[in-house]
Amino acid sequence: MAKYSTGGSSGGGGGGACELCGKSSDSLTEANVAGAQLQVCSECASHNDNAETDSESDRERERNRKAAQNTAKASGVYDGDSSRWEEEGTNYDDDPLPYLVADYGETVEQARQDAGLQRDELAEELDVPENDLLAVEQGRANQANVAGSLVEALEDHLGVDLAEDR
């Protein structure tokens, strides 16, 4: 059973005891475990709620890569053949954010809700990062560097007009 420390030390020595398992250790690290900041040994460090595992970061990186690829395919910018970019480089000016109507964020949020979708569901359907949708709904698409192809995908998917005359 795990032992929990009240911060006091019951013995001498240069190290301390892990506040999760009680094991004596010379190298403790701080970890957030179930909302509590604890000094833990290396074996208990994996319980740190703030630590992102390699597999989580790999999954997030892969998800972002696929989202960018699918957005580019949907907008006609990418056809599955990357040789053009490898030879010519990329030109980010090809997918600029259009001039948006004044209430575009509210329009997207209302249309999404009218469609019965949660933000994460719409992000999955469009295969885009949920944070990009949040930025659009909060009216900060420009500050978040949201691509014009996402705005077009939202217009098509939700049946709304977000951009001023193109």
Short mmCIF file of the C-alpha atoms (twelve columns), coordinates in Angstrom:
data_MODEL
# 
_entry.id   MODEL 
# 
loop_
_atom_site.group_PDB 
_atom_site.id 
_atom_site.type_symbol 
_atom_site.label_atom_id 
_atom_site.label_alt_id 
_atom_site.label_comp_id 
_atom_site.label_asym_id 
_atom_site.label_seq_id 
_atom_site.Cartn_x 
_atom_site.Cartn_y 
_atom_site.Cartn_z 
_atom_site.pdbx_PDB_model_num 
ATOM 1   C CA . MET A 1   0.000   0.000  0.000   1 
ATOM 2   C CA . ALA A 2   1.286   3.471  -0.837  1 
ATOM 3   C CA . LYS A 3   2.589   5.673  1.929   1 
ATOM 4   C CA . TYR A 4   1.930   9.381  1.937   1 
ATOM 5   C CA . SER A 5   4.222   11.869 3.589   1 
ATOM 6   C CA . THR A 6   3.237   14.954 5.481   1 
ATOM 7   C CA . GLY A 7   6.526   16.504 4.517   1 
ATOM 8   C CA . GLY A 8   8.439   15.600 7.634   1 
ATOM 9   C CA . SER A 9   11.463  13.330 7.709   1 
ATOM 10  C CA . SER A 10  11.652  10.428 10.099  1 
ATOM 11  C CA . GLY A 11  15.259  9.560  9.498   1 
ATOM 12  C CA . GLY A 12  18.622  10.990 8.686   1 
ATOM 13  C CA . GLY A 13  20.547  10.720 5.453   1 
ATOM 14  C CA . GLY A 14  21.008  12.933 2.446   1 
ATOM 15  C CA . GLY A 15  18.017  11.741 0.437   1 
ATOM 16  C CA . GLY A 16  14.381  11.459 1.191   1 
ATOM 17  C CA . ALA A 17  11.475  9.136  0.827   1 
ATOM 18  C CA . CYS A 18  9.197   8.944  -2.179  1 
ATOM 19  C CA . GLU A 19  5.866   10.432 -1.162  1 
ATOM 20  C CA . LEU A 20  4.048   7.887  -3.302  1 
ATOM 21  C CA . CYS A 21  5.657   4.544  -2.520  1 
ATOM 22  C CA . GLY A 22  7.768   5.442  0.524   1 
ATOM 23  C CA . LYS A 23  11.020  4.152  -0.979  1 
ATOM 24  C CA . SER A 24  14.141  5.962  0.181   1 
ATOM 25  C CA . SER A 25  15.930  7.714  -2.690  1 
ATOM 26  C CA . ASP A 26  18.720  10.221 -3.241  1 
ATOM 27  C CA . SER A 27  17.075  11.578 -6.410  1 
ATOM 28  C CA . LEU A 28  13.452  12.613 -6.044  1 
ATOM 29  C CA . THR A 29  11.562  14.630 -8.614  1 
ATOM 30  C CA . GLU A 30  8.402   16.679 -8.288  1 
ATOM 31  C CA . ALA A 31  5.299   15.164 -9.868  1 
ATOM 32  C CA . ASN A 32  1.633   16.073 -10.031 1 
ATOM 33  C CA . VAL A 33  -0.272  12.937 -8.989  1 
ATOM 34  C CA . ALA A 34  -4.061  13.222 -8.802  1 
ATOM 35  C CA . GLY A 35  -3.760  16.953 -8.197  1 
ATOM 36  C CA . ALA A 36  -1.136  16.744 -5.462  1 
ATOM 37  C CA . GLN A 37  2.454   17.918 -5.895  1 
ATOM 38  C CA . LEU A 38  4.626   15.102 -4.568  1 
ATOM 39  C CA . GLN A 39  8.332   14.287 -4.399  1 
ATOM 40  C CA . VAL A 40  8.628   10.888 -6.098  1 
ATOM 41  C CA . CYS A 41  11.316  8.375  -6.976  1 
ATOM 42  C CA . SER A 42  12.215  7.538  -10.562 1 
ATOM 43  C CA . GLU A 43  9.962   4.457  -10.515 1 
ATOM 44  C CA . CYS A 44  6.912   6.518  -9.490  1 
ATOM 45  C CA . ALA A 45  7.695   9.413  -11.846 1 
ATOM 46  C CA . SER A 46  5.591   7.719  -14.533 1 
ATOM 47  C CA . HIS A 47  2.508   8.633  -12.472 1 
ATOM 48  C CA . ASN A 48  3.102   12.337 -13.159 1 
ATOM 49  C CA . ASP A 49  -0.154  13.654 -14.643 1 
ATOM 50  C CA . ASN A 50  1.713   16.515 -16.329 1 
ATOM 51  C CA . ALA A 51  4.163   14.280 -18.197 1 
ATOM 52  C CA . GLU A 52  3.321   13.587 -21.812 1 
ATOM 53  C CA . THR A 53  4.383   10.154 -22.879 1 
ATOM 54  C CA . ASP A 54  6.313   9.577  -26.060 1 
ATOM 55  C CA . SER A 55  3.405   7.664  -27.528 1 
ATOM 56  C CA . GLU A 56  1.023   10.567 -26.792 1 
ATOM 57  C CA . SER A 57  3.307   13.087 -28.468 1 
ATOM 58  C CA . ASP A 58  3.847   10.707 -31.413 1 
ATOM 59  C CA . ARG A 59  0.079   10.275 -31.802 1 
ATOM 60  C CA . GLU A 60  -0.472  14.037 -31.635 1 
ATOM 61  C CA . ARG A 61  2.264   14.659 -34.217 1 
ATOM 62  C CA . GLU A 62  0.798   12.034 -36.551 1 
ATOM 63  C CA . ARG A 63  -2.729  13.415 -36.080 1 
ATOM 64  C CA . ASN A 64  -1.525  16.924 -36.919 1 
ATOM 65  C CA . ARG A 65  0.334   15.654 -39.984 1 
ATOM 66  C CA . LYS A 66  -2.749  13.831 -41.270 1 
ATOM 67  C CA . ALA A 67  -4.981  16.814 -40.537 1 
ATOM 68  C CA . ALA A 68  -2.743  19.134 -42.536 1 
ATOM 69  C CA . GLN A 69  -2.552  16.632 -45.375 1 
ATOM 70  C CA . ASN A 70  -6.331  16.108 -45.484 1 
ATOM 71  C CA . THR A 71  -7.020  19.840 -45.327 1 
ATOM 72  C CA . ALA A 72  -4.629  20.377 -48.195 1 
ATOM 73  C CA . LYS A 73  -6.250  17.554 -50.206 1 
ATOM 74  C CA . ALA A 74  -9.747  18.923 -49.550 1 
ATOM 75  C CA . SER A 75  -8.735  22.379 -50.717 1 
ATOM 76  C CA . GLY A 76  -7.058  21.070 -53.862 1 
ATOM 77  C CA . VAL A 77  -3.640  22.279 -52.716 1 
ATOM 78  C CA . TYR A 78  -2.271  18.753 -52.247 1 
ATOM 79  C CA . ASP A 79  -3.046  15.802 -54.482 1 
ATOM 80  C CA . GLY A 80  -1.042  13.159 -52.613 1 
ATOM 81  C CA . ASP A 81  2.140   13.749 -54.583 1 
ATOM 82  C CA . SER A 82  4.743   15.598 -52.512 1 
ATOM 83  C CA . SER A 83  7.430   15.680 -55.215 1 
ATOM 84  C CA . ARG A 84  6.406   19.202 -56.271 1 
ATOM 85  C CA . TRP A 85  7.080   20.538 -52.756 1 
ATOM 86  C CA . GLU A 86  10.272  18.567 -52.479 1 
ATOM 87  C CA . GLU A 87  11.539  20.065 -55.736 1 
ATOM 88  C CA . GLU A 88  10.016  23.550 -55.650 1 
ATOM 89  C CA . GLY A 89  9.522   24.150 -51.921 1 
ATOM 90  C CA . THR A 90  6.280   25.274 -50.305 1 
ATOM 91  C CA . ASN A 91  4.442   28.514 -50.820 1 
ATOM 92  C CA . TYR A 92  2.215   29.329 -47.884 1 
ATOM 93  C CA . ASP A 93  0.736   32.269 -49.758 1 
ATOM 94  C CA . ASP A 94  -1.347  29.738 -51.747 1 
ATOM 95  C CA . ASP A 95  -3.689  29.168 -48.763 1 
ATOM 96  C CA . PRO A 96  -4.289  32.627 -47.294 1 
ATOM 97  C CA . LEU A 97  -7.033  33.344 -44.807 1 
ATOM 98  C CA . PRO A 98  -9.736  35.305 -46.655 1 
ATOM 99  C CA . TYR A 99  -11.339 38.462 -45.298 1 
ATOM 100 C CA . LEU A 100 -13.904 37.146 -42.869 1 
ATOM 101 C CA . VAL A 101 -17.343 38.538 -42.079 1 
ATOM 102 C CA . ALA A 102 -17.604 40.406 -38.789 1 
ATOM 103 C CA . ASP A 103 -19.401 37.678 -36.810 1 
ATOM 104 C CA . TYR A 104 -17.750 34.621 -38.363 1 
ATOM 105 C CA . GLY A 105 -16.942 33.000 -35.014 1 
ATOM 106 C CA . GLU A 106 -20.504 33.193 -33.764 1 
ATOM 107 C CA . THR A 107 -21.753 31.990 -37.157 1 
ATOM 108 C CA . VAL A 108 -19.559 28.869 -37.047 1 
ATOM 109 C CA . GLU A 109 -20.421 28.070 -33.445 1 
ATOM 110 C CA . GLN A 110 -24.173 28.451 -34.061 1 
ATOM 111 C CA . ALA A 111 -24.047 26.399 -37.281 1 
ATOM 112 C CA . ARG A 112 -22.084 23.647 -35.526 1 
ATOM 113 C CA . GLN A 113 -24.588 23.555 -32.680 1 
ATOM 114 C CA . ASP A 114 -27.517 23.609 -35.122 1 
ATOM 115 C CA . ALA A 115 -25.944 20.588 -36.838 1 
ATOM 116 C CA . GLY A 116 -25.882 18.823 -33.459 1 
ATOM 117 C CA . LEU A 117 -22.101 18.557 -33.397 1 
ATOM 118 C CA . GLN A 118 -19.630 19.029 -30.586 1 
ATOM 119 C CA . ARG A 119 -16.442 20.851 -31.509 1 
ATOM 120 C CA . ASP A 120 -14.364 17.656 -31.278 1 
ATOM 121 C CA . GLU A 121 -16.825 15.833 -33.547 1 
ATOM 122 C CA . LEU A 122 -16.626 18.527 -36.218 1 
ATOM 123 C CA . ALA A 123 -12.833 18.570 -35.944 1 
ATOM 124 C CA . GLU A 124 -12.793 14.820 -36.494 1 
ATOM 125 C CA . GLU A 125 -15.180 15.033 -39.464 1 
ATOM 126 C CA . LEU A 126 -12.986 17.689 -41.095 1 
ATOM 127 C CA . ASP A 127 -9.798  16.025 -39.822 1 
ATOM 128 C CA . VAL A 128 -8.435  19.295 -38.449 1 
ATOM 129 C CA . PRO A 129 -7.060  20.228 -35.032 1 
ATOM 130 C CA . GLU A 130 -9.804  21.104 -32.558 1 
ATOM 131 C CA . ASN A 131 -7.755  24.135 -31.459 1 
ATOM 132 C CA . ASP A 132 -8.109  25.594 -34.958 1 
ATOM 133 C CA . LEU A 133 -11.897 25.282 -34.730 1 
ATOM 134 C CA . LEU A 134 -11.842 26.878 -31.301 1 
ATOM 135 C CA . ALA A 135 -9.794  29.778 -32.693 1 
ATOM 136 C CA . VAL A 136 -12.340 30.273 -35.474 1 
ATOM 137 C CA . GLU A 137 -15.287 30.153 -33.064 1 
ATOM 138 C CA . GLN A 138 -13.569 32.652 -30.770 1 
ATOM 139 C CA . GLY A 139 -12.961 35.029 -33.681 1 
ATOM 140 C CA . ARG A 140 -9.173  34.719 -33.607 1 
ATOM 141 C CA . ALA A 141 -8.536  32.770 -36.793 1 
ATOM 142 C CA . ASN A 142 -5.962  35.284 -37.987 1 
ATOM 143 C CA . GLN A 143 -3.965  35.263 -34.741 1 
ATOM 144 C CA . ALA A 144 -3.993  31.442 -34.708 1 
ATOM 145 C CA . ASN A 145 -2.773  31.246 -38.336 1 
ATOM 146 C CA . VAL A 146 -5.817  29.254 -39.436 1 
ATOM 147 C CA . ALA A 147 -5.639  28.338 -43.112 1 
ATOM 148 C CA . GLY A 148 -8.093  29.593 -45.683 1 
ATOM 149 C CA . SER A 149 -8.823  25.994 -46.660 1 
ATOM 150 C CA . LEU A 150 -10.276 25.380 -43.179 1 
ATOM 151 C CA . VAL A 151 -12.594 28.359 -43.594 1 
ATOM 152 C CA . GLU A 152 -13.710 26.985 -46.964 1 
ATOM 153 C CA . ALA A 153 -14.213 23.503 -45.472 1 
ATOM 154 C CA . LEU A 154 -16.347 24.989 -42.684 1 
ATOM 155 C CA . GLU A 155 -18.419 26.936 -45.203 1 
ATOM 156 C CA . ASP A 156 -19.020 23.807 -47.278 1 
ATOM 157 C CA . HIS A 157 -19.631 21.467 -44.344 1 
ATOM 158 C CA . LEU A 158 -21.899 23.782 -42.326 1 
ATOM 159 C CA . GLY A 159 -23.513 25.650 -45.228 1 
ATOM 160 C CA . VAL A 160 -22.517 29.114 -43.987 1 
ATOM 161 C CA . ASP A 161 -20.808 32.167 -45.491 1 
ATOM 162 C CA . LEU A 162 -17.739 33.187 -43.518 1 
ATOM 163 C CA . ALA A 163 -15.659 35.068 -46.056 1 
ATOM 164 C CA . GLU A 164 -16.465 38.401 -47.612 1 
ATOM 165 C CA . ASP A 165 -16.648 38.470 -51.408 1 
ATOM 166 C CA . ARG A 166 -13.709 36.572 -52.857 1 
# 
